[in-house]
Amino acid sequence: MEIKHSNFESFVCPLPIKQNERIILSHGSGGRKTKELIDSIFLRYFTNSVLAEGNDFADILIPEKEQKLIISTDAHIVSPIFFPGGDIGRLAVSGTVNDVSMSGGQPKFLSASFILEEGLLLSDLEKIVISMQKTAEEADILIVSGDTKVVEKGKADKIFISTTGIGFAPSNLKIGGQYARPGDTVILTGSIGDHGIAVLAARNELGFSTHIESDVAPLNHLVKSILSATHDIHVLRDPTRGGLATTLNEIALQSNVSIELVEEAILVKNEVKSACEMLGFDPMYIANEGKMIIISPKSKEDIILRILRESALSKDAAVIGRVIPGENHPRVTMHTSIGGIRIVDMLSGELLPRIC
Amino acid sequence: MEIKHSNFESFVCPLPIKQNERIILSHGSGGRKTKELIDSIFLRYFTNSVLAEGNDFADILIPEKEQKLIISTDAHIVSPIFFPGGDIGRLAVSGTVNDVSMSGGQPKFLSASFILEEGLLLSDLEKIVISMQKTAEEADILIVSGDTKVVEKGKADKIFISTTGIGFAPSNLKIGGQYARPGDTVILTGSIGDHGIAVLAARNELGFSTHIESDVAPLNHLVKSILSATHDIHVLRDPTRGGLATTLNEIALQSNVSIELVEEAILVKNEVKSACEMLGFDPMYIANEGKMIIISPKSKEDIILRILRESALSKDAAVIGRVIPGENHPRVTMHTSIGGIRIVDMLSGELLPRIC
């Protein structure tokens, strides 16, 4: 912390930010207005000694040896930027925390780059930044590097946030979409479709009101709990864009196996089910932002379920299917509740744009 | 490399991409079209075993012990996306490589997240991705993690790219904007203003033709050469947005020192000078993307200049000023060529939007 805060004082605009103050192009100039924005919003909420050093880079002592570095990145363009259960800031932090966590590693640091549209309300930016910091604290990570650019009105849509997560995993851990094996059990941590339907509701595209909230949440503590009980986990994956169906197809392809699901085991909340029926959507393709698929040897099923059910994030965890040989034609099938078997394909085309 | 490439074959669209093929919303769906785009453009050019694993995270063995981790991020929104001497892809890779390098560390890995506007020509995206890979090879880094989102036409401007660089530095290295000390020498690696004027020219905003090309380039090898001769470097900084004037003001503030410049020592190419005179710009505030400020003890001046002049990127390197006590009123002044002294302030307002 070599920066004297007083160095910046003359540039800090009066706090709190003015009502109805909006982003202007010079907030992205790299000059005085950029510094004002950084001081009055970003440094104000993203408080840690690494970020406070004020360089264009974050500089961190590698915590432990015999670890691998885990890196994941995501752009976030959700519309609207506020929705029941979350906002683009919580989404940006959770999404990247979760991608890093799906390696079995623990995220530690996050970088965030902001593309702001001229005219964005500073109070909206502030809400989003506060939400990011809150989510970062919940996940126990630090936001250590950032950048802000501003584009002219009409050249972006309010705010886009790209986040990159950096974490560490024991070097002997082997978890990934390529490690599913025939005989493995497929566990899902809870209901599907909540995030997508909550965002649709916020767009007033449902035509009726609903109480569904997005499930957006960081899952890293859950991953840690599971791994503290067993390292015998083959795949962890969060079924986001493209939904459960697409994610399971990706795993099947990566591992060259097939996956058999049981429809009745997959929880879909009644309100999500109704919304999907009215709109002609299949909840299997709707994005989730706080759910996780766990594929492990069947022998670990009980211990994993016991741990998951202890957390509010995964109290509805259940076995939803199993891995079978793919015989070079990997596919996902589902035993439906009316007794049939159907093929569950990957999403084709676009179901819900701007969902994350 | 656990993925069998054949797993994906059925989803790969015919290569090369079709003429006049454009980005559509479903390229961002997370489903089949997203996979097509990733396979036919991103994985085709960003070829390395880490990225090819196909997980949402990159998983890397930490190369050496006793190192610090360096992280830096940048959003890139330059308009137009192609300009003399470069493009948004070369800019995105160089910009982040340079930010990491300014720590004295060496960048090793890059993540890239793309926000694409519906209607973007796939051939333009391809050119940009090729340029990124070429620049990554030039810098000797790997692009290990990526993400792509698509927004509706009119909700972005062709393409925005956020990059995060991850690198390593010896843990005992202390280089940063906060370490300038009175008596230090200030070296600049070459001419200023080239990037900004080249982008303006590409926008046809000059009203006359010019041959100025952007200086956009990765500077990490240059940093390595300097550090192989001496670790006695206090500050490295690339004068990008806000130009040389703003960057030096930032350093003065961070270190609580003043900086005295000599105008005659600062190289401005004739064409840049003419363009600035006609437009009423001061080249001190124009962005550079391949220049570096080096602040070191005066005793290291000769060795640093000798090394810099051996590289085409910095053959015009020169001492442009010195650090003096700031007495708690840090500022930047310039001895002008007509014999006066003027205060060189930080950029106020926005000079050139969308320059990087």
PDB file of C-alpha atoms in Angstrom, chain B residues 139-338:
ATOM      1  CA  ALA B 139       5.116 -12.191 -27.312  1.00  0.00           C
ATOM      2  CA  ASP B 140       5.637 -15.896 -26.609  1.00  0.00           C
ATOM      3  CA  ILE B 141       2.452 -16.278 -24.558  1.00  0.00           C
ATOM      4  CA  LEU B 142      -0.491 -18.698 -24.705  1.00  0.00           C
ATOM      5  CA  ILE B 143      -4.165 -17.761 -24.971  1.00  0.00           C
ATOM      6  CA  VAL B 144      -5.548 -20.333 -22.537  1.00  0.00           C
ATOM      7  CA  SER B 145      -9.128 -19.364 -21.760  1.00  0.00           C
ATOM      8  CA  GLY B 146     -11.884 -17.642 -23.691  1.00  0.00           C
ATOM      9  CA  ASP B 147     -15.551 -16.761 -23.763  1.00  0.00           C
ATOM     10  CA  THR B 148     -17.878 -15.429 -26.432  1.00  0.00           C
ATOM     11  CA  LYS B 149     -21.138 -13.559 -26.063  1.00  0.00           C
ATOM     12  CA  VAL B 150     -23.292 -12.097 -28.807  1.00  0.00           C
ATOM     13  CA  VAL B 151     -25.611  -9.104 -28.447  1.00  0.00           C
ATOM     14  CA  GLU B 152     -28.312  -7.867 -30.790  1.00  0.00           C
ATOM     15  CA  LYS B 153     -27.418  -5.525 -33.641  1.00  0.00           C
ATOM     16  CA  GLY B 154     -27.161  -1.980 -32.292  1.00  0.00           C
ATOM     17  CA  LYS B 155     -26.346  -3.118 -28.725  1.00  0.00           C
ATOM     18  CA  ALA B 156     -22.557  -3.139 -29.201  1.00  0.00           C
ATOM     19  CA  ASP B 157     -20.163  -1.917 -31.904  1.00  0.00           C
ATOM     20  CA  LYS B 158     -18.881  -4.866 -33.961  1.00  0.00           C
ATOM     21  CA  ILE B 159     -16.515  -6.390 -31.398  1.00  0.00           C
ATOM     22  CA  PHE B 160     -15.213  -5.670 -27.912  1.00  0.00           C
ATOM     23  CA  ILE B 161     -12.380  -7.794 -26.492  1.00  0.00           C
ATOM     24  CA  SER B 162     -11.423  -8.030 -22.823  1.00  0.00           C
ATOM     25  CA  THR B 163      -8.094  -9.659 -22.113  1.00  0.00           C
ATOM     26  CA  THR B 164      -6.517 -10.708 -18.832  1.00  0.00           C
ATOM     27  CA  GLY B 165      -2.821 -11.462 -18.670  1.00  0.00           C
ATOM     28  CA  ILE B 166      -1.215 -13.731 -16.099  1.00  0.00           C
ATOM     29  CA  GLY B 167       2.509 -13.809 -15.600  1.00  0.00           C
ATOM     30  CA  PHE B 168       5.259 -14.304 -13.092  1.00  0.00           C
ATOM     31  CA  ALA B 169       7.968 -12.130 -11.612  1.00  0.00           C
ATOM     32  CA  PRO B 170      10.800 -12.904  -9.201  1.00  0.00           C
ATOM     33  CA  SER B 171       9.350 -12.254  -5.746  1.00  0.00           C
ATOM     34  CA  ASN B 172      12.155  -9.849  -4.833  1.00  0.00           C
ATOM     35  CA  LEU B 173      11.490  -7.522  -7.797  1.00  0.00           C
ATOM     36  CA  LYS B 174      10.119  -4.109  -6.794  1.00  0.00           C
ATOM     37  CA  ILE B 175       8.969  -2.201  -9.859  1.00  0.00           C
ATOM     38  CA  GLY B 176       5.909   0.026  -9.842  1.00  0.00           C
ATOM     39  CA  GLY B 177       4.581   3.542 -10.208  1.00  0.00           C
ATOM     40  CA  GLN B 178       5.196   4.113  -6.503  1.00  0.00           C
ATOM     41  CA  TYR B 179       8.990   3.632  -6.653  1.00  0.00           C
ATOM     42  CA  ALA B 180      10.233   6.752  -8.534  1.00  0.00           C
ATOM     43  CA  ARG B 181      12.837   8.607  -6.426  1.00  0.00           C
ATOM     44  CA  PRO B 182      14.365  12.079  -6.729  1.00  0.00           C
ATOM     45  CA  GLY B 183      17.523  11.884  -8.832  1.00  0.00           C
ATOM     46  CA  ASP B 184      16.114   9.123 -11.060  1.00  0.00           C
ATOM     47  CA  THR B 185      16.334   9.428 -14.804  1.00  0.00           C
ATOM     48  CA  VAL B 186      13.249   9.237 -17.069  1.00  0.00           C
ATOM     49  CA  ILE B 187      13.720   7.347 -20.334  1.00  0.00           C
ATOM     50  CA  LEU B 188      11.178   7.048 -23.157  1.00  0.00           C
ATOM     51  CA  THR B 189      11.572   4.332 -25.792  1.00  0.00           C
ATOM     52  CA  GLY B 190      10.512   6.343 -28.866  1.00  0.00           C
ATOM     53  CA  SER B 191       8.143   8.780 -30.565  1.00  0.00           C
ATOM     54  CA  ILE B 192       4.763   9.688 -29.076  1.00  0.00           C
ATOM     55  CA  GLY B 193       1.282   9.978 -30.551  1.00  0.00           C
ATOM     56  CA  ASP B 194       1.585   7.456 -33.383  1.00  0.00           C
ATOM     57  CA  HIS B 195      -1.212   5.147 -32.233  1.00  0.00           C
ATOM     58  CA  GLY B 196      -3.785   7.870 -31.610  1.00  0.00           C
ATOM     59  CA  ILE B 197      -3.136   9.636 -34.899  1.00  0.00           C
ATOM     60  CA  ALA B 198      -3.193   6.345 -36.858  1.00  0.00           C
ATOM     61  CA  VAL B 199      -6.625   5.517 -35.393  1.00  0.00           C
ATOM     62  CA  LEU B 200      -7.904   9.021 -36.144  1.00  0.00           C
ATOM     63  CA  ALA B 201      -6.643   8.674 -39.719  1.00  0.00           C
ATOM     64  CA  ALA B 202      -8.514   5.374 -40.055  1.00  0.00           C
ATOM     65  CA  ARG B 203     -11.671   7.210 -38.983  1.00  0.00           C
ATOM     66  CA  ASN B 204     -11.090   9.735 -41.785  1.00  0.00           C
ATOM     67  CA  GLU B 205     -11.179  12.439 -39.164  1.00  0.00           C
ATOM     68  CA  LEU B 206      -7.918  14.060 -40.200  1.00  0.00           C
ATOM     69  CA  GLY B 207      -9.145  15.609 -43.420  1.00  0.00           C
ATOM     70  CA  PHE B 208      -5.862  14.700 -45.104  1.00  0.00           C
ATOM     71  CA  SER B 209      -3.922  11.509 -45.727  1.00  0.00           C
ATOM     72  CA  THR B 210      -0.983  10.424 -43.617  1.00  0.00           C
ATOM     73  CA  HIS B 211       1.371   7.464 -43.483  1.00  0.00           C
ATOM     74  CA  ILE B 212       1.458   7.245 -39.705  1.00  0.00           C
ATOM     75  CA  GLU B 213       1.071   3.708 -38.400  1.00  0.00           C
ATOM     76  CA  SER B 214       0.104   2.659 -34.891  1.00  0.00           C
ATOM     77  CA  ASP B 215       3.059   1.603 -32.755  1.00  0.00           C
ATOM     78  CA  VAL B 216       1.000  -1.213 -31.169  1.00  0.00           C
ATOM     79  CA  ALA B 217       3.384  -3.991 -30.124  1.00  0.00           C
ATOM     80  CA  PRO B 218       4.135  -6.315 -27.225  1.00  0.00           C
ATOM     81  CA  LEU B 219       6.999  -4.969 -25.114  1.00  0.00           C
ATOM     82  CA  ASN B 220       7.708  -7.954 -22.892  1.00  0.00           C
ATOM     83  CA  HIS B 221      10.915  -9.011 -24.656  1.00  0.00           C
ATOM     84  CA  LEU B 222      12.247  -5.489 -24.278  1.00  0.00           C
ATOM     85  CA  VAL B 223      11.518  -5.574 -20.546  1.00  0.00           C
ATOM     86  CA  LYS B 224      13.271  -8.924 -20.284  1.00  0.00           C
ATOM     87  CA  SER B 225      16.382  -7.564 -22.044  1.00  0.00           C
ATOM     88  CA  ILE B 226      16.576  -4.592 -19.708  1.00  0.00           C
ATOM     89  CA  LEU B 227      16.137  -6.741 -16.604  1.00  0.00           C
ATOM     90  CA  SER B 228      18.769  -9.182 -17.794  1.00  0.00           C
ATOM     91  CA  ALA B 229      21.254  -6.286 -17.560  1.00  0.00           C
ATOM     92  CA  THR B 230      19.998  -4.647 -14.343  1.00  0.00           C
ATOM     93  CA  HIS B 231      17.271  -5.158 -11.753  1.00  0.00           C
ATOM     94  CA  ASP B 232      17.819  -1.603 -10.586  1.00  0.00           C
ATOM     95  CA  ILE B 233      14.672  -0.287 -12.281  1.00  0.00           C
ATOM     96  CA  HIS B 234      12.117   1.724 -10.296  1.00  0.00           C
ATOM     97  CA  VAL B 235       9.223   2.257 -12.711  1.00  0.00           C
ATOM     98  CA  LEU B 236       8.125   0.770 -16.033  1.00  0.00           C
ATOM     99  CA  ARG B 237       4.915   2.173 -17.525  1.00  0.00           C
ATOM    100  CA  ASP B 238       3.359   2.307 -20.989  1.00  0.00           C
ATOM    101  CA  PRO B 239       1.838   5.705 -21.788  1.00  0.00           C
ATOM    102  CA  THR B 240      -1.465   4.572 -23.323  1.00  0.00           C
ATOM    103  CA  ARG B 241      -4.819   6.357 -22.765  1.00  0.00           C
ATOM    104  CA  GLY B 242      -4.187   9.908 -21.629  1.00  0.00           C
ATOM    105  CA  GLY B 243      -0.727   9.852 -23.247  1.00  0.00           C
ATOM    106  CA  LEU B 244       2.701  10.565 -21.836  1.00  0.00           C
ATOM    107  CA  ALA B 245       1.466  13.579 -19.849  1.00  0.00           C
ATOM    108  CA  THR B 246      -1.199  11.677 -17.928  1.00  0.00           C
ATOM    109  CA  THR B 247       1.015   8.644 -17.283  1.00  0.00           C
ATOM    110  CA  LEU B 248       3.843  10.771 -15.862  1.00  0.00           C
ATOM    111  CA  ASN B 249       1.350  12.613 -13.648  1.00  0.00           C
ATOM    112  CA  GLU B 250       0.104   9.270 -12.326  1.00  0.00           C
ATOM    113  CA  ILE B 251       3.647   8.205 -11.490  1.00  0.00           C
ATOM    114  CA  ALA B 252       4.371  11.568  -9.816  1.00  0.00           C
ATOM    115  CA  LEU B 253       1.260  11.132  -7.653  1.00  0.00           C
ATOM    116  CA  GLN B 254       1.980   7.495  -6.795  1.00  0.00           C
ATOM    117  CA  SER B 255       5.596   8.253  -5.804  1.00  0.00           C
ATOM    118  CA  ASN B 256       4.948  11.732  -4.359  1.00  0.00           C
ATOM    119  CA  VAL B 257       7.691  13.248  -6.531  1.00  0.00           C
ATOM    120  CA  SER B 258       7.849  15.814  -9.327  1.00  0.00           C
ATOM    121  CA  ILE B 259       9.086  15.143 -12.840  1.00  0.00           C
ATOM    122  CA  GLU B 260      10.956  17.655 -15.015  1.00  0.00           C
ATOM    123  CA  LEU B 261      10.854  17.049 -18.756  1.00  0.00           C
ATOM    124  CA  VAL B 262      12.859  18.507 -21.632  1.00  0.00           C
ATOM    125  CA  GLU B 263      10.577  19.129 -24.613  1.00  0.00           C
ATOM    126  CA  GLU B 264      13.341  18.781 -27.197  1.00  0.00           C
ATOM    127  CA  ALA B 265      14.131  15.271 -25.992  1.00  0.00           C
ATOM    128  CA  ILE B 266      10.606  14.016 -26.658  1.00  0.00           C
ATOM    129  CA  LEU B 267      10.343  12.689 -30.201  1.00  0.00           C
ATOM    130  CA  VAL B 268       7.193  13.543 -32.139  1.00  0.00           C
ATOM    131  CA  LYS B 269       7.191  12.456 -35.781  1.00  0.00           C
ATOM    132  CA  ASN B 270       6.598  15.288 -38.251  1.00  0.00           C
ATOM    133  CA  GLU B 271       3.346  13.808 -39.518  1.00  0.00           C
ATOM    134  CA  VAL B 272       2.040  13.423 -35.968  1.00  0.00           C
ATOM    135  CA  LYS B 273       3.131  16.974 -35.209  1.00  0.00           C
ATOM    136  CA  SER B 274       1.307  18.345 -38.286  1.00  0.00           C
ATOM    137  CA  ALA B 275      -1.842  16.365 -37.529  1.00  0.00           C
ATOM    138  CA  CYS B 276      -1.839  17.601 -33.932  1.00  0.00           C
ATOM    139  CA  GLU B 277      -1.304  21.217 -34.985  1.00  0.00           C
ATOM    140  CA  MET B 278      -4.191  21.091 -37.445  1.00  0.00           C
ATOM    141  CA  LEU B 279      -6.525  19.447 -34.952  1.00  0.00           C
ATOM    142  CA  GLY B 280      -5.450  21.458 -31.945  1.00  0.00           C
ATOM    143  CA  PHE B 281      -4.178  18.392 -30.060  1.00  0.00           C
ATOM    144  CA  ASP B 282      -1.127  18.143 -27.856  1.00  0.00           C
ATOM    145  CA  PRO B 283       0.822  14.937 -28.657  1.00  0.00           C
ATOM    146  CA  MET B 284       1.632  14.649 -24.940  1.00  0.00           C
ATOM    147  CA  TYR B 285      -1.992  13.504 -24.443  1.00  0.00           C
ATOM    148  CA  ILE B 286      -2.261  11.139 -27.411  1.00  0.00           C
ATOM    149  CA  ALA B 287      -2.294   7.398 -26.724  1.00  0.00           C
ATOM    150  CA  ASN B 288       0.669   5.148 -27.487  1.00  0.00           C
ATOM    151  CA  GLU B 289       0.489   1.356 -27.600  1.00  0.00           C
ATOM    152  CA  GLY B 290       4.122   0.335 -28.100  1.00  0.00           C
ATOM    153  CA  LYS B 291       6.091   2.791 -26.009  1.00  0.00           C
ATOM    154  CA  MET B 292       7.493   2.541 -22.528  1.00  0.00           C
ATOM    155  CA  ILE B 293       8.655   4.909 -19.806  1.00  0.00           C
ATOM    156  CA  ILE B 294      11.587   3.611 -17.750  1.00  0.00           C
ATOM    157  CA  ILE B 295      12.539   5.334 -14.512  1.00  0.00           C
ATOM    158  CA  SER B 296      15.803   4.190 -12.947  1.00  0.00           C
ATOM    159  CA  PRO B 297      18.769   5.488 -10.985  1.00  0.00           C
ATOM    160  CA  LYS B 298      20.860   7.783 -13.198  1.00  0.00           C
ATOM    161  CA  SER B 299      23.781   5.354 -12.930  1.00  0.00           C
ATOM    162  CA  LYS B 300      21.850   2.821 -15.037  1.00  0.00           C
ATOM    163  CA  GLU B 301      20.984   5.272 -17.826  1.00  0.00           C
ATOM    164  CA  ASP B 302      23.756   4.238 -20.237  1.00  0.00           C
ATOM    165  CA  ILE B 303      23.260   0.498 -20.028  1.00  0.00           C
ATOM    166  CA  ILE B 304      19.478   0.833 -20.431  1.00  0.00           C
ATOM    167  CA  LEU B 305      19.794   3.137 -23.457  1.00  0.00           C
ATOM    168  CA  ARG B 306      22.352   0.803 -25.044  1.00  0.00           C
ATOM    169  CA  ILE B 307      20.009  -2.171 -24.698  1.00  0.00           C
ATOM    170  CA  LEU B 308      16.956  -0.262 -25.907  1.00  0.00           C
ATOM    171  CA  ARG B 309      18.696   1.036 -29.029  1.00  0.00           C
ATOM    172  CA  GLU B 310      19.486  -2.519 -30.105  1.00  0.00           C
ATOM    173  CA  SER B 311      15.770  -3.244 -30.652  1.00  0.00           C
ATOM    174  CA  ALA B 312      13.713  -1.887 -33.568  1.00  0.00           C
ATOM    175  CA  LEU B 313      10.917  -1.168 -31.067  1.00  0.00           C
ATOM    176  CA  SER B 314      13.054   1.292 -29.139  1.00  0.00           C
ATOM    177  CA  LYS B 315      15.849   2.439 -31.423  1.00  0.00           C
ATOM    178  CA  ASP B 316      14.874   6.080 -30.737  1.00  0.00           C
ATOM    179  CA  ALA B 317      15.041   5.683 -26.954  1.00  0.00           C
ATOM    180  CA  ALA B 318      16.165   8.811 -25.135  1.00  0.00           C
ATOM    181  CA  VAL B 319      16.377  10.402 -21.700  1.00  0.00           C
ATOM    182  CA  ILE B 320      13.440  12.824 -21.584  1.00  0.00           C
ATOM    183  CA  GLY B 321      13.702  14.149 -18.051  1.00  0.00           C
ATOM    184  CA  ARG B 322      14.426  13.519 -14.398  1.00  0.00           C
ATOM    185  CA  VAL B 323      12.694  12.981 -11.113  1.00  0.00           C
ATOM    186  CA  ILE B 324      12.978  15.766  -8.487  1.00  0.00           C
ATOM    187  CA  PRO B 325      11.533  16.080  -4.977  1.00  0.00           C
ATOM    188  CA  GLY B 326       7.782  16.650  -4.997  1.00  0.00           C
ATOM    189  CA  GLU B 327       7.531  18.237  -1.554  1.00  0.00           C
ATOM    190  CA  ASN B 328       3.984  16.927  -1.254  1.00  0.00           C
ATOM    191  CA  HIS B 329       2.922  18.832  -4.380  1.00  0.00           C
ATOM    192  CA  PRO B 330       3.808  16.289  -7.055  1.00  0.00           C
ATOM    193  CA  ARG B 331       3.655  17.736 -10.549  1.00  0.00           C
ATOM    194  CA  VAL B 332       5.104  17.371 -14.016  1.00  0.00           C
ATOM    195  CA  THR B 333       6.830  20.342 -15.671  1.00  0.00           C
ATOM    196  CA  MET B 334       8.460  20.793 -19.066  1.00  0.00           C
ATOM    197  CA  HIS B 335      11.349  22.958 -20.214  1.00  0.00           C
ATOM    198  CA  THR B 336       9.957  24.041 -23.571  1.00  0.00           C
ATOM    199  CA  SER B 337      12.030  24.468 -26.706  1.00  0.00           C
ATOM    200  CA  ILE B 338      11.491  28.231 -26.606  1.00  0.00           C
TER     201      ILE B 338
END
